[in-house]
Amino acid sequence: MVSAFILFAVIIVYLINKMTNSLCVQKEIPEERQPQIFRMINILITILLVSSYVGILFT
């Protein structure tokens, strides 16, 4: 169960980062701001994945 969720989480983070990169290219976001955007999105996705894992674990 845990290994399947970790694999799922890695795939989700990869796809979100790929979409974030496409957004940065499409909206022509400056290179200086891109690390902040990626960091914020990755933190929020990590919080979402951890909270969903805890929700599944305790139900």
PDB file of N, CA and C in Angstrom:
ATOM      1  N   MET A   1       0.831  -1.197   0.000  1.00  0.00           N
ATOM      2  CA  MET A   1       0.000   0.000   0.000  1.00  0.00           C
ATOM      3  C   MET A   1       0.871   1.256   0.000  1.00  0.00           C
ATOM      4  N   VAL A   2       1.860   1.279   0.889  1.00  0.00           N
ATOM      5  CA  VAL A   2       2.699   2.467   0.998  1.00  0.00           C
ATOM      6  C   VAL A   2       3.510   2.668  -0.281  1.00  0.00           C
ATOM      7  N   SER A   3       4.076   1.593  -0.816  1.00  0.00           N
ATOM      8  CA  SER A   3       4.898   1.735  -2.023  1.00  0.00           C
ATOM      9  C   SER A   3       4.060   2.178  -3.223  1.00  0.00           C
ATOM     10  N   ALA A   4       2.815   1.718  -3.292  1.00  0.00           N
ATOM     11  CA  ALA A   4       1.939   2.144  -4.383  1.00  0.00           C
ATOM     12  C   ALA A   4       1.622   3.631  -4.260  1.00  0.00           C
ATOM     13  N   PHE A   5       1.382   4.097  -3.032  1.00  0.00           N
ATOM     14  CA  PHE A   5       1.077   5.513  -2.836  1.00  0.00           C
ATOM     15  C   PHE A   5       2.304   6.370  -3.140  1.00  0.00           C
ATOM     16  N   ILE A   6       3.494   5.905  -2.766  1.00  0.00           N
ATOM     17  CA  ILE A   6       4.719   6.656  -3.056  1.00  0.00           C
ATOM     18  C   ILE A   6       4.939   6.750  -4.561  1.00  0.00           C
ATOM     19  N   LEU A   7       4.722   5.657  -5.273  1.00  0.00           N
ATOM     20  CA  LEU A   7       4.846   5.671  -6.726  1.00  0.00           C
ATOM     21  C   LEU A   7       3.832   6.644  -7.341  1.00  0.00           C
ATOM     22  N   PHE A   8       2.598   6.592  -6.861  1.00  0.00           N
ATOM     23  CA  PHE A   8       1.557   7.517  -7.303  1.00  0.00           C
ATOM     24  C   PHE A   8       1.967   8.968  -7.041  1.00  0.00           C
ATOM     25  N   ALA A   9       2.523   9.230  -5.856  1.00  0.00           N
ATOM     26  CA  ALA A   9       2.926  10.590  -5.490  1.00  0.00           C
ATOM     27  C   ALA A   9       4.047  11.102  -6.382  1.00  0.00           C
ATOM     28  N   VAL A  10       5.010  10.239  -6.683  1.00  0.00           N
ATOM     29  CA  VAL A  10       6.123  10.649  -7.556  1.00  0.00           C
ATOM     30  C   VAL A  10       5.605  10.978  -8.957  1.00  0.00           C
ATOM     31  N   ILE A  11       4.696  10.179  -9.456  1.00  0.00           N
ATOM     32  CA  ILE A  11       4.122  10.437 -10.781  1.00  0.00           C
ATOM     33  C   ILE A  11       3.349  11.753 -10.777  1.00  0.00           C
ATOM     34  N   ILE A  12       2.571  11.994  -9.723  1.00  0.00           N
ATOM     35  CA  ILE A  12       1.802  13.237  -9.627  1.00  0.00           C
ATOM     36  C   ILE A  12       2.732  14.453  -9.579  1.00  0.00           C
ATOM     37  N   VAL A  13       3.779  14.388  -8.761  1.00  0.00           N
ATOM     38  CA  VAL A  13       4.712  15.521  -8.657  1.00  0.00           C
ATOM     39  C   VAL A  13       5.403  15.762 -10.000  1.00  0.00           C
ATOM     40  N   TYR A  14       5.785  14.691 -10.684  1.00  0.00           N
ATOM     41  CA  TYR A  14       6.417  14.838 -12.005  1.00  0.00           C
ATOM     42  C   TYR A  14       5.473  15.521 -12.993  1.00  0.00           C
ATOM     43  N   LEU A  15       4.232  15.061 -13.045  1.00  0.00           N
ATOM     44  CA  LEU A  15       3.280  15.642 -13.991  1.00  0.00           C
ATOM     45  C   LEU A  15       2.957  17.097 -13.654  1.00  0.00           C
ATOM     46  N   ILE A  16       2.821  17.413 -12.369  1.00  0.00           N
ATOM     47  CA  ILE A  16       2.563  18.798 -11.964  1.00  0.00           C
ATOM     48  C   ILE A  16       3.741  19.690 -12.342  1.00  0.00           C
ATOM     49  N   ASN A  17       4.976  19.209 -12.129  1.00  0.00           N
ATOM     50  CA  ASN A  17       6.143  20.002 -12.511  1.00  0.00           C
ATOM     51  C   ASN A  17       6.220  20.198 -14.019  1.00  0.00           C
ATOM     52  N   LYS A  18       5.848  19.184 -14.770  1.00  0.00           N
ATOM     53  CA  LYS A  18       5.834  19.302 -16.231  1.00  0.00           C
ATOM     54  C   LYS A  18       4.812  20.352 -16.674  1.00  0.00           C
ATOM     55  N   MET A  19       3.624  20.327 -16.048  1.00  0.00           N
ATOM     56  CA  MET A  19       2.602  21.328 -16.380  1.00  0.00           C
ATOM     57  C   MET A  19       3.019  22.723 -15.934  1.00  0.00           C
ATOM     58  N   THR A  20       3.709  22.827 -14.797  1.00  0.00           N
ATOM     59  CA  THR A  20       4.197  24.124 -14.321  1.00  0.00           C
ATOM     60  C   THR A  20       5.223  24.690 -15.288  1.00  0.00           C
ATOM     61  N   ASN A  21       6.091  23.828 -15.787  1.00  0.00           N
ATOM     62  CA  ASN A  21       7.078  24.283 -16.759  1.00  0.00           C
ATOM     63  C   ASN A  21       6.399  24.788 -18.024  1.00  0.00           C
ATOM     64  N   SER A  22       5.377  24.073 -18.478  1.00  0.00           N
ATOM     65  CA  SER A  22       4.631  24.517 -19.663  1.00  0.00           C
ATOM     66  C   SER A  22       3.964  25.863 -19.416  1.00  0.00           C
ATOM     67  N   LEU A  23       3.432  26.055 -18.220  1.00  0.00           N
ATOM     68  CA  LEU A  23       2.822  27.339 -17.858  1.00  0.00           C
ATOM     69  C   LEU A  23       3.848  28.462 -17.879  1.00  0.00           C
ATOM     70  N   CYS A  24       5.030  28.200 -17.313  1.00  0.00           N
ATOM     71  CA  CYS A  24       6.075  29.228 -17.292  1.00  0.00           C
ATOM     72  C   CYS A  24       6.509  29.600 -18.698  1.00  0.00           C
ATOM     73  N   VAL A  25       6.601  28.624 -19.576  1.00  0.00           N
ATOM     74  CA  VAL A  25       7.003  28.903 -20.965  1.00  0.00           C
ATOM     75  C   VAL A  25       5.898  29.666 -21.692  1.00  0.00           C
ATOM     76  N   GLN A  26       4.651  29.225 -21.504  1.00  0.00           N
ATOM     77  CA  GLN A  26       3.533  29.846 -22.203  1.00  0.00           C
ATOM     78  C   GLN A  26       3.311  31.291 -21.757  1.00  0.00           C
ATOM     79  N   LYS A  27       3.415  31.533 -20.454  1.00  0.00           N
ATOM     80  CA  LYS A  27       3.172  32.877 -19.929  1.00  0.00           C
ATOM     81  C   LYS A  27       4.427  33.738 -19.911  1.00  0.00           C
ATOM     82  N   GLU A  28       5.544  33.178 -20.392  1.00  0.00           N
ATOM     83  CA  GLU A  28       6.824  33.890 -20.474  1.00  0.00           C
ATOM     84  C   GLU A  28       7.221  34.486 -19.125  1.00  0.00           C
ATOM     85  N   ILE A  29       7.165  33.660 -18.101  1.00  0.00           N
ATOM     86  CA  ILE A  29       7.549  34.080 -16.755  1.00  0.00           C
ATOM     87  C   ILE A  29       9.079  34.178 -16.709  1.00  0.00           C
ATOM     88  N   PRO A  30       9.611  35.256 -16.135  1.00  0.00           N
ATOM     89  CA  PRO A  30      11.072  35.430 -16.098  1.00  0.00           C
ATOM     90  C   PRO A  30      11.759  34.290 -15.342  1.00  0.00           C
ATOM     91  N   GLU A  31      12.996  34.009 -15.739  1.00  0.00           N
ATOM     92  CA  GLU A  31      13.781  32.924 -15.130  1.00  0.00           C
ATOM     93  C   GLU A  31      13.992  33.138 -13.632  1.00  0.00           C
ATOM     94  N   GLU A  32      14.040  34.385 -13.195  1.00  0.00           N
ATOM     95  CA  GLU A  32      14.282  34.671 -11.772  1.00  0.00           C
ATOM     96  C   GLU A  32      13.110  34.234 -10.896  1.00  0.00           C
ATOM     97  N   ARG A  33      11.905  34.286 -11.418  1.00  0.00           N
ATOM     98  CA  ARG A  33      10.707  33.960 -10.639  1.00  0.00           C
ATOM     99  C   ARG A  33      10.344  32.481 -10.680  1.00  0.00           C
ATOM    100  N   GLN A  34      10.859  31.761 -11.659  1.00  0.00           N
ATOM    101  CA  GLN A  34      10.472  30.366 -11.833  1.00  0.00           C
ATOM    102  C   GLN A  34      10.803  29.468 -10.635  1.00  0.00           C
ATOM    103  N   PRO A  35      11.980  29.601 -10.004  1.00  0.00           N
ATOM    104  CA  PRO A  35      12.232  28.749  -8.831  1.00  0.00           C
ATOM    105  C   PRO A  35      11.229  28.978  -7.697  1.00  0.00           C
ATOM    106  N   GLN A  36      10.781  30.209  -7.505  1.00  0.00           N
ATOM    107  CA  GLN A  36       9.785  30.497  -6.466  1.00  0.00           C
ATOM    108  C   GLN A  36       8.459  29.834  -6.799  1.00  0.00           C
ATOM    109  N   ILE A  37       8.081  29.862  -8.060  1.00  0.00           N
ATOM    110  CA  ILE A  37       6.821  29.246  -8.485  1.00  0.00           C
ATOM    111  C   ILE A  37       6.881  27.739  -8.304  1.00  0.00           C
ATOM    112  N   PHE A  38       7.979  27.124  -8.755  1.00  0.00           N
ATOM    113  CA  PHE A  38       8.126  25.680  -8.606  1.00  0.00           C
ATOM    114  C   PHE A  38       8.140  25.275  -7.136  1.00  0.00           C
ATOM    115  N   ARG A  39       8.848  26.047  -6.308  1.00  0.00           N
ATOM    116  CA  ARG A  39       8.928  25.730  -4.880  1.00  0.00           C
ATOM    117  C   ARG A  39       7.551  25.787  -4.235  1.00  0.00           C
ATOM    118  N   MET A  40       6.788  26.832  -4.517  1.00  0.00           N
ATOM    119  CA  MET A  40       5.467  26.989  -3.922  1.00  0.00           C
ATOM    120  C   MET A  40       4.526  25.866  -4.365  1.00  0.00           C
ATOM    121  N   ILE A  41       4.518  25.572  -5.653  1.00  0.00           N
ATOM    122  CA  ILE A  41       3.638  24.521  -6.154  1.00  0.00           C
ATOM    123  C   ILE A  41       4.040  23.166  -5.579  1.00  0.00           C
ATOM    124  N   ASN A  42       5.341  22.878  -5.501  1.00  0.00           N
ATOM    125  CA  ASN A  42       5.782  21.601  -4.946  1.00  0.00           C
ATOM    126  C   ASN A  42       5.436  21.470  -3.465  1.00  0.00           C
ATOM    127  N   ILE A  43       5.543  22.550  -2.713  1.00  0.00           N
ATOM    128  CA  ILE A  43       5.165  22.513  -1.296  1.00  0.00           C
ATOM    129  C   ILE A  43       3.668  22.245  -1.164  1.00  0.00           C
ATOM    130  N   LEU A  44       2.856  22.931  -1.953  1.00  0.00           N
ATOM    131  CA  LEU A  44       1.410  22.737  -1.875  1.00  0.00           C
ATOM    132  C   LEU A  44       1.000  21.328  -2.303  1.00  0.00           C
ATOM    133  N   ILE A  45       1.622  20.795  -3.345  1.00  0.00           N
ATOM    134  CA  ILE A  45       1.314  19.434  -3.793  1.00  0.00           C
ATOM    135  C   ILE A  45       1.747  18.420  -2.743  1.00  0.00           C
ATOM    136  N   THR A  46       2.896  18.653  -2.101  1.00  0.00           N
ATOM    137  CA  THR A  46       3.355  17.751  -1.040  1.00  0.00           C
ATOM    138  C   THR A  46       2.389  17.756   0.135  1.00  0.00           C
ATOM    139  N   ILE A  47       1.910  18.924   0.524  1.00  0.00           N
ATOM    140  CA  ILE A  47       0.920  19.011   1.598  1.00  0.00           C
ATOM    141  C   ILE A  47      -0.346  18.263   1.212  1.00  0.00           C
ATOM    142  N   LEU A  48      -0.796  18.433  -0.027  1.00  0.00           N
ATOM    143  CA  LEU A  48      -1.986  17.736  -0.509  1.00  0.00           C
ATOM    144  C   LEU A  48      -1.798  16.222  -0.490  1.00  0.00           C
ATOM    145  N   LEU A  49      -0.655  15.744  -0.946  1.00  0.00           N
ATOM    146  CA  LEU A  49      -0.403  14.304  -0.979  1.00  0.00           C
ATOM    147  C   LEU A  49      -0.284  13.716   0.425  1.00  0.00           C
ATOM    148  N   VAL A  50       0.394  14.422   1.333  1.00  0.00           N
ATOM    149  CA  VAL A  50       0.529  13.928   2.711  1.00  0.00           C
ATOM    150  C   VAL A  50      -0.825  13.894   3.398  1.00  0.00           C
ATOM    151  N   SER A  51      -1.618  14.945   3.212  1.00  0.00           N
ATOM    152  CA  SER A  51      -2.938  14.962   3.862  1.00  0.00           C
ATOM    153  C   SER A  51      -3.852  13.893   3.277  1.00  0.00           C
ATOM    154  N   SER A  52      -3.750  13.630   1.979  1.00  0.00           N
ATOM    155  CA  SER A  52      -4.579  12.568   1.410  1.00  0.00           C
ATOM    156  C   SER A  52      -4.111  11.199   1.900  1.00  0.00           C
ATOM    157  N   TYR A  53      -2.795  11.007   2.081  1.00  0.00           N
ATOM    158  CA  TYR A  53      -2.293   9.737   2.619  1.00  0.00           C
ATOM    159  C   TYR A  53      -2.779   9.533   4.051  1.00  0.00           C
ATOM    160  N   VAL A  54      -2.715  10.575   4.856  1.00  0.00           N
ATOM    161  CA  VAL A  54      -3.196  10.474   6.234  1.00  0.00           C
ATOM    162  C   VAL A  54      -4.694  10.210   6.254  1.00  0.00           C
ATOM    163  N   GLY A  55      -5.430  10.843   5.358  1.00  0.00           N
ATOM    164  CA  GLY A  55      -6.869  10.597   5.271  1.00  0.00           C
ATOM    165  C   GLY A  55      -7.182   9.165   4.902  1.00  0.00           C
ATOM    166  N   ILE A  56      -6.431   8.610   3.969  1.00  0.00           N
ATOM    167  CA  ILE A  56      -6.643   7.207   3.586  1.00  0.00           C
ATOM    168  C   ILE A  56      -6.219   6.274   4.708  1.00  0.00           C
ATOM    169  N   LEU A  57      -5.141   6.615   5.379  1.00  0.00           N
ATOM    170  CA  LEU A  57      -4.597   5.768   6.446  1.00  0.00           C
ATOM    171  C   LEU A  57      -5.563   5.615   7.613  1.00  0.00           C
ATOM    172  N   PHE A  58      -6.284   6.680   7.972  1.00  0.00           N
ATOM    173  CA  PHE A  58      -7.135   6.663   9.149  1.00  0.00           C
ATOM    174  C   PHE A  58      -8.622   6.466   8.824  1.00  0.00           C
ATOM    175  N   THR A  59      -8.940   6.081   7.603  1.00  0.00           N
ATOM    176  CA  THR A  59     -10.355   5.783   7.309  1.00  0.00           C
ATOM    177  C   THR A  59     -10.540   4.319   6.981  1.00  0.00           C
TER     178      THR A  59
END
